Amino acid sequence: MIEVRDLSKRYGDKLAVDHLSFSVEPGRVTGFLGPNGAGKSTTMRLILGLDRPNSGTATIGGRPYRELSQPLRVVGALLEARAVHSGRSAFNHLLVLAQTQSLPRRRVDEVIDLIGLREVAGQRAGGFSLGMGQRLGIAAALLGDPKVLVLDEPVNGLDPEGIHWIRNLLKRLAGEGRTVFVSSHLMNEMAVTADHLIVIGRGQLIADCPTEEFIARSSEKSVRVKGPDRDRLEQLITAEGGRVTADEDGALTVADLEAPRIGELAAGAGLVLHELTPQLASLEEAFMELTRASVEYGAQAHDTAATDAMPVPLEAGPR
Ligand code: ADP
């Protein structure tokens, strides 16, 4: 279990992590979600004792990382993708890491098989693609058979097969009772990977709830309605409390009124409908909406809620 209490981290006048509190429970995959610049990496670095907070605490199994006597056997971590500048083979890269932790050579073999690196184990790690490098990083994180995993954007740079593989691995590790804490800036990715979500924006907590609940809450409903007498349709819907926007193709998009009620109103008034379609906002759109005020806009934006500015596209990779 990871516990973060009132954690803050300031870089100059920038509050990267802003009084954040949450717990990461064992036995499930917890997604750490937020747009680029939200403070995910900083929070993970604080949990791993790589940086000191300005206030608050982060503990793993009740103790700060720095106080763990054999930290790599307790926590495995993958931080933001970095090329491995190693002339060593993948096997030897892992062997050196294992030796520094007094882990047997046998464990390197186990992890190589677990991560599916057997075929490339003899190749120079420095020549690996980003995707292979990610796998090697995950292999390194698992060497000490840790109960807690902290992975920063692990699917970054992976092809669809690699993403699928990681997703299954994370679920399996959580199924074994481990604490799995994994960050991403991609809502759709987390929706299918995580059981529980911690969502942050501008260093602050936005949501801490089961993924299903977050999806239900975020999926804003609207209805598309089309008919020959658009003006009367609009009057009827507005009079009943619906919010209407006119689409370019002559249809209306209605919020705050459900499709059956719109159908009844039209029938009651004898109006013909050509279309009546309930719509769900895409999860990615809903997420952008939710985090809009808290997205990192660059230099000008660190302390004003610039709700009118466009968020950074979520598809963009981490800096
Ligand atoms: P995320 O991982 O969610 O993309 P980060 O934790 O990397 O976000 O960054 C949060 C904010 O803190 C950003 O504005 C980033 O520029 C800033 N930041 C992160 N690390 C440093 C640092 N070492 N020095 C100065 N600013 C930093």
Coordinates of C-alpha atoms and ligand atoms in Angstrom, one line a residue:
M1 CA 0.0 0.0 0.0
I2 CA 1.2 3.5 -0.9
E3 CA 0.0 6.4 1.1
V4 CA 0.3 10.0 0.1
R5 CA -0.7 12.6 2.7
D6 CA -0.8 16.3 2.0
L7 CA 2.1 16.1 -0.4
S8 CA 3.4 19.2 -2.0
K9 CA 6.4 20.0 -4.2
R10 CA 7.4 23.4 -5.5
Y11 CA 9.9 24.1 -8.3
G12 CA 10.7 27.8 -8.1
D13 CA 7.3 29.5 -8.2
K14 CA 5.7 26.4 -9.8
L15 CA 3.6 24.2 -7.5
A16 CA 4.0 20.9 -9.3
V17 CA 2.2 18.9 -6.6
D18 CA -0.4 20.7 -4.5
H19 CA -1.4 19.2 -1.2
L20 CA -2.2 15.8 -2.7
S21 CA -3.6 12.9 -0.6
F22 CA -4.6 9.5 -1.7
S23 CA -3.9 5.8 -1.1
V24 CA -3.0 3.1 -3.5
E25 CA -4.4 -0.3 -2.4
P26 CA -3.0 -3.7 -3.2
G27 CA -4.7 -6.3 -5.4
R28 CA -5.8 -3.9 -8.1
V29 CA -4.4 -1.8 -10.9
T30 CA -4.6 1.9 -9.9
G31 CA -4.3 4.3 -12.8
F32 CA -2.7 7.7 -12.1
L33 CA -4.2 9.9 -14.7
G34 CA -3.7 13.5 -15.7
P35 CA -2.7 15.6 -18.7
N36 CA 0.9 16.3 -19.4
G37 CA 2.4 18.5 -16.8
A38 CA -0.2 17.6 -14.1
G39 CA 2.4 16.4 -11.7
K40 CA 2.3 12.6 -12.1
S41 CA 6.0 12.0 -12.5
T42 CA 6.9 14.4 -9.7
T43 CA 4.5 12.6 -7.4
M44 CA 6.0 9.2 -8.3
R45 CA 9.5 10.6 -7.8
L46 CA 8.5 11.8 -4.3
I47 CA 7.0 8.4 -3.5
L48 CA 10.3 6.8 -4.6
G49 CA 12.4 9.2 -2.5
L50 CA 14.1 10.7 -5.5
D51 CA 13.0 14.2 -4.5
R52 CA 12.1 15.8 -1.2
P53 CA 8.6 17.2 -0.8
N54 CA 8.1 20.8 0.5
S55 CA 5.3 19.4 2.7
G56 CA 3.5 16.1 3.5
T57 CA 4.6 12.5 3.3
A58 CA 4.6 9.6 1.0
T59 CA 5.0 6.1 2.5
I60 CA 5.2 2.6 1.2
G61 CA 3.9 -0.1 3.6
G62 CA 3.9 2.6 6.3
R63 CA 7.5 3.8 5.8
P64 CA 9.1 6.4 3.6
Y65 CA 11.1 4.9 0.7
R66 CA 14.4 6.1 2.2
E67 CA 13.8 4.1 5.4
L68 CA 13.3 0.8 3.6
S69 CA 16.2 -1.5 4.2
Q70 CA 15.9 -3.4 0.9
P71 CA 13.9 -1.0 -1.2
L72 CA 14.2 -2.8 -4.5
R73 CA 12.7 -5.9 -2.9
V74 CA 9.8 -3.8 -1.7
V75 CA 9.2 -1.5 -4.7
G76 CA 9.9 -1.9 -8.4
A77 CA 9.9 1.3 -10.4
L78 CA 9.9 2.3 -14.0
L79 CA 10.4 6.0 -14.5
E80 CA 9.9 8.0 -17.7
A81 CA 11.3 6.2 -20.7
R82 CA 14.9 6.8 -21.2
A83 CA 17.3 5.1 -23.5
V84 CA 19.5 2.6 -21.8
H85 CA 23.0 3.8 -22.6
S86 CA 24.5 0.4 -22.1
G87 CA 27.0 -1.6 -24.1
R88 CA 26.0 -4.6 -22.1
S89 CA 23.6 -7.2 -23.3
A90 CA 20.1 -7.1 -21.9
F91 CA 21.0 -10.2 -19.8
N92 CA 24.1 -8.6 -18.4
H93 CA 22.3 -5.3 -17.8
L94 CA 19.8 -7.2 -15.6
L95 CA 22.5 -9.3 -14.0
V96 CA 24.5 -6.3 -12.8
L97 CA 21.3 -4.8 -11.3
A98 CA 20.5 -8.2 -9.7
Q99 CA 24.0 -8.4 -8.2
T100 CA 23.7 -4.9 -6.6
Q101 CA 20.7 -6.2 -4.8
S102 CA 22.2 -9.6 -3.9
L103 CA 19.7 -11.4 -6.0
P104 CA 20.6 -14.8 -7.6
R105 CA 21.4 -15.1 -11.3
R106 CA 18.4 -17.5 -11.5
R107 CA 16.1 -14.5 -10.8
V108 CA 17.4 -12.8 -14.0
D109 CA 16.5 -15.8 -16.0
E110 CA 13.0 -15.9 -14.5
V111 CA 12.4 -12.3 -15.2
I112 CA 13.7 -12.6 -18.8
D113 CA 11.2 -15.3 -19.4
L114 CA 8.4 -13.5 -17.6
I115 CA 8.9 -10.4 -19.8
G116 CA 9.5 -12.3 -23.0
L117 CA 13.0 -11.0 -23.6
R118 CA 14.6 -14.4 -24.1
E119 CA 15.2 -13.9 -27.8
V120 CA 16.9 -10.6 -27.4
A121 CA 18.7 -11.3 -24.1
G122 CA 22.1 -11.5 -25.8
Q123 CA 21.7 -8.2 -27.7
R124 CA 23.2 -4.9 -26.7
A125 CA 20.6 -3.1 -24.5
G126 CA 21.8 0.3 -25.8
G127 CA 20.5 -0.7 -29.3
F128 CA 17.0 -1.5 -28.2
S129 CA 13.9 0.3 -29.6
L130 CA 11.9 2.4 -27.1
G131 CA 9.4 -0.5 -26.8
M132 CA 12.0 -3.1 -26.1
G133 CA 13.7 -0.6 -23.7
Q134 CA 10.3 -0.3 -21.8
R135 CA 10.2 -4.1 -21.5
L136 CA 13.7 -4.1 -20.2
G137 CA 12.8 -1.4 -17.7
I138 CA 9.9 -3.4 -16.5
A139 CA 12.0 -6.5 -16.2
A140 CA 14.4 -4.5 -14.1
A141 CA 11.5 -3.3 -11.9
L142 CA 10.4 -6.9 -11.3
L143 CA 13.8 -8.3 -10.4
G144 CA 13.4 -8.0 -6.7
D145 CA 9.9 -9.6 -6.9
P146 CA 8.5 -6.5 -5.2
K147 CA 5.0 -6.2 -3.7
V148 CA 4.7 -2.7 -5.0
L149 CA 5.1 -1.4 -8.5
V150 CA 5.3 2.2 -9.6
L151 CA 5.4 2.6 -13.4
D152 CA 5.4 6.0 -15.1
E153 CA 3.8 5.9 -18.6
P154 CA 4.8 2.2 -19.2
V155 CA 2.9 1.9 -22.5
N156 CA 4.6 4.9 -24.0
G157 CA 6.4 3.9 -27.2
L158 CA 4.9 0.5 -27.3
D159 CA 3.1 -1.0 -30.4
P160 CA -0.5 -2.3 -30.0
E161 CA 0.8 -5.8 -29.2
G162 CA 3.1 -4.4 -26.6
I163 CA 0.3 -2.3 -25.0
H164 CA -1.9 -5.4 -24.8
W165 CA 0.9 -7.4 -23.3
I166 CA 1.6 -4.7 -20.6
R167 CA -2.1 -4.4 -19.8
N168 CA -2.3 -8.2 -19.1
L169 CA 0.9 -8.2 -17.1
L170 CA -0.3 -5.4 -14.9
K171 CA -3.6 -7.2 -14.3
R172 CA -1.8 -10.4 -13.5
L173 CA 0.6 -8.7 -11.0
A174 CA -2.4 -7.0 -9.3
G175 CA -4.2 -10.4 -9.3
E176 CA -1.2 -11.8 -7.3
G177 CA -2.0 -9.2 -4.6
R178 CA 0.6 -6.6 -5.5
T179 CA 0.1 -2.9 -5.4
V180 CA 0.2 -1.6 -9.0
F181 CA 0.4 2.1 -9.5
V182 CA 0.7 3.2 -13.2
S183 CA 0.5 6.6 -14.7
S184 CA -0.8 7.7 -18.1
H185 CA -2.0 10.8 -19.8
L186 CA -4.3 8.7 -22.0
M187 CA -7.9 8.3 -20.6
N188 CA -8.9 5.5 -23.0
E189 CA -5.8 3.5 -22.1
M190 CA -6.5 3.8 -18.4
A191 CA -10.2 3.0 -18.9
V192 CA -9.3 -0.5 -20.0
T193 CA -6.3 -1.1 -17.8
A194 CA -7.1 0.3 -14.4
D195 CA -9.6 -0.9 -11.8
H196 CA -9.3 2.3 -9.8
L197 CA -8.3 5.8 -10.9
I198 CA -6.6 8.7 -9.2
V199 CA -7.0 11.7 -11.5
I200 CA -4.9 14.9 -11.0
G201 CA -4.7 18.2 -12.7
R202 CA -2.2 21.0 -11.9
G203 CA -0.9 18.9 -9.0
Q204 CA -4.4 18.7 -7.4
L205 CA -6.7 15.8 -6.9
I206 CA -9.6 15.7 -9.3
A207 CA -11.0 12.2 -8.7
D208 CA -10.2 9.1 -6.6
C209 CA -12.8 6.4 -7.5
P210 CA -13.4 3.1 -9.3
T211 CA -12.8 3.4 -13.0
E212 CA -16.4 2.4 -13.8
E213 CA -17.7 5.2 -11.6
F214 CA -15.4 7.7 -13.3
I215 CA -16.6 6.7 -16.7
A216 CA -20.2 6.9 -15.7
R217 CA -19.6 10.3 -14.2
S218 CA -17.6 11.6 -17.2
S219 CA -19.8 10.4 -20.0
E220 CA -21.9 13.4 -20.6
K221 CA -25.1 12.5 -22.3
S222 CA -26.7 14.4 -25.2
V223 CA -29.3 13.6 -27.8
R224 CA -29.2 14.4 -31.5
V225 CA -32.6 15.3 -32.9
K226 CA -33.6 16.1 -36.5
G227 CA -36.9 17.0 -38.1
P228 CA -38.4 19.2 -40.8
D229 CA -39.7 21.8 -38.4
R230 CA -36.6 22.7 -36.6
D231 CA -37.8 25.9 -35.0
R232 CA -40.9 24.4 -33.4
L233 CA -38.8 21.4 -32.2
E234 CA -36.4 23.8 -30.6
Q235 CA -39.2 25.8 -28.9
L236 CA -40.7 22.6 -27.5
I237 CA -37.4 21.3 -26.1
T238 CA -36.3 24.6 -24.7
A239 CA -39.7 25.1 -22.9
E240 CA -39.2 21.7 -21.3
G241 CA -35.7 22.7 -20.0
G242 CA -33.5 21.2 -22.6
R243 CA -30.4 23.1 -23.8
V244 CA -30.2 23.2 -27.6
T245 CA -27.3 23.7 -30.0
A246 CA -27.9 23.8 -33.7
D247 CA -25.7 21.5 -35.8
E248 CA -24.5 22.5 -39.2
D249 CA -26.5 19.7 -40.9
G250 CA -29.8 21.0 -39.6
A251 CA -30.0 18.7 -36.5
L252 CA -30.2 19.8 -32.9
T253 CA -27.9 18.6 -30.1
V254 CA -29.9 18.6 -26.9
A255 CA -28.5 18.4 -23.3
D256 CA -30.5 18.1 -20.1
L257 CA -33.4 16.3 -21.7
E258 CA -33.5 12.5 -22.5
A259 CA -34.4 11.0 -25.9
P260 CA -37.8 9.4 -24.7
R261 CA -39.0 12.7 -23.4
I262 CA -38.1 14.5 -26.6
G263 CA -39.9 11.8 -28.6
E264 CA -43.0 12.2 -26.5
L265 CA -43.0 16.0 -26.8
A266 CA -42.7 15.7 -30.6
A267 CA -45.5 13.2 -30.8
G268 CA -47.7 15.3 -28.5
A269 CA -47.2 18.3 -30.8
G270 CA -47.7 16.2 -34.0
L271 CA -44.1 16.9 -35.2
V272 CA -42.3 14.5 -37.5
L273 CA -38.8 13.4 -36.4
H274 CA -36.2 12.1 -38.9
E275 CA -33.7 11.3 -36.2
L276 CA -33.5 10.8 -32.4
T277 CA -30.2 9.5 -31.3
P278 CA -28.8 9.4 -27.7
Q279 CA -25.1 10.2 -27.7
L280 CA -22.2 9.6 -25.3
A281 CA -19.3 12.0 -25.2
S282 CA -16.2 10.1 -25.8
L283 CA -14.2 9.4 -22.7
E284 CA -11.2 11.3 -24.0
E285 CA -13.4 14.3 -24.6
A286 CA -15.0 14.1 -21.2
F287 CA -11.6 13.8 -19.6
M288 CA -10.3 16.8 -21.4
E289 CA -13.3 18.8 -20.3
L290 CA -12.8 17.7 -16.7
T291 CA -9.1 18.6 -16.7
R292 CA -9.4 21.7 -18.9
A293 CA -9.0 24.2 -16.2
S294 CA -6.1 22.3 -14.8
V295 CA -4.0 21.6 -17.8
E296 CA -0.5 22.9 -18.0
Y297 CA -0.4 25.8 -20.5
G298 CA 3.2 26.7 -20.3
A299 CA 4.8 29.8 -18.7
Q300 CA 1.9 32.1 -18.4
A301 CA -0.5 29.7 -16.8
H302 CA 0.8 28.4 -13.6
D303 CA -1.6 30.0 -11.2
T304 CA -4.6 31.3 -13.1
A305 CA -7.6 29.1 -14.0
A306 CA -7.3 29.8 -17.7
T307 CA -10.6 28.0 -18.6
D308 CA -10.8 29.6 -22.0
A309 CA -7.5 28.3 -23.2
M310 CA -7.2 25.1 -25.2
P311 CA -5.8 22.1 -23.3
V312 CA -2.6 20.4 -24.5
P313 CA -3.7 17.6 -26.8
L314 CA -3.8 14.4 -24.8
E315 CA -2.2 12.4 -27.7
A316 CA 1.0 14.3 -27.3
G317 CA 3.7 12.2 -25.6
P318 CA 5.3 13.2 -22.3
R319 CA 7.9 15.9 -22.7
Ligands
ADP1 P1 3.4 14.9 -15.5 O1 4.3 13.7 -15.1 O2 2.0 14.8 -15.1 O3 3.5 15.2 -17.0 P2 5.4 16.4 -14.1 O4 5.4 15.9 -12.7 O5 6.5 15.9 -15.0 O6 4.0 16.2 -14.8 O7 5.5 18.0 -14.1 C1 4.7 18.8 -13.3 C2 5.1 20.2 -13.4 O8 6.4 20.4 -12.7 C3 5.4 20.7 -14.8 O9 5.0 22.0 -14.9 C4 6.9 20.5 -15.0 O10 7.4 21.5 -15.9 C5 7.4 20.9 -13.6 N1 8.6 20.2 -13.2 C6 8.8 18.9 -13.1 N2 10.1 18.6 -12.7 C7 10.7 19.8 -12.6 C8 12.1 20.2 -12.3 N3 13.0 19.3 -12.0 N4 12.4 21.5 -12.3 C9 11.4 22.4 -12.6 N5 10.1 22.1 -12.9 C10 9.8 20.8 -12.9

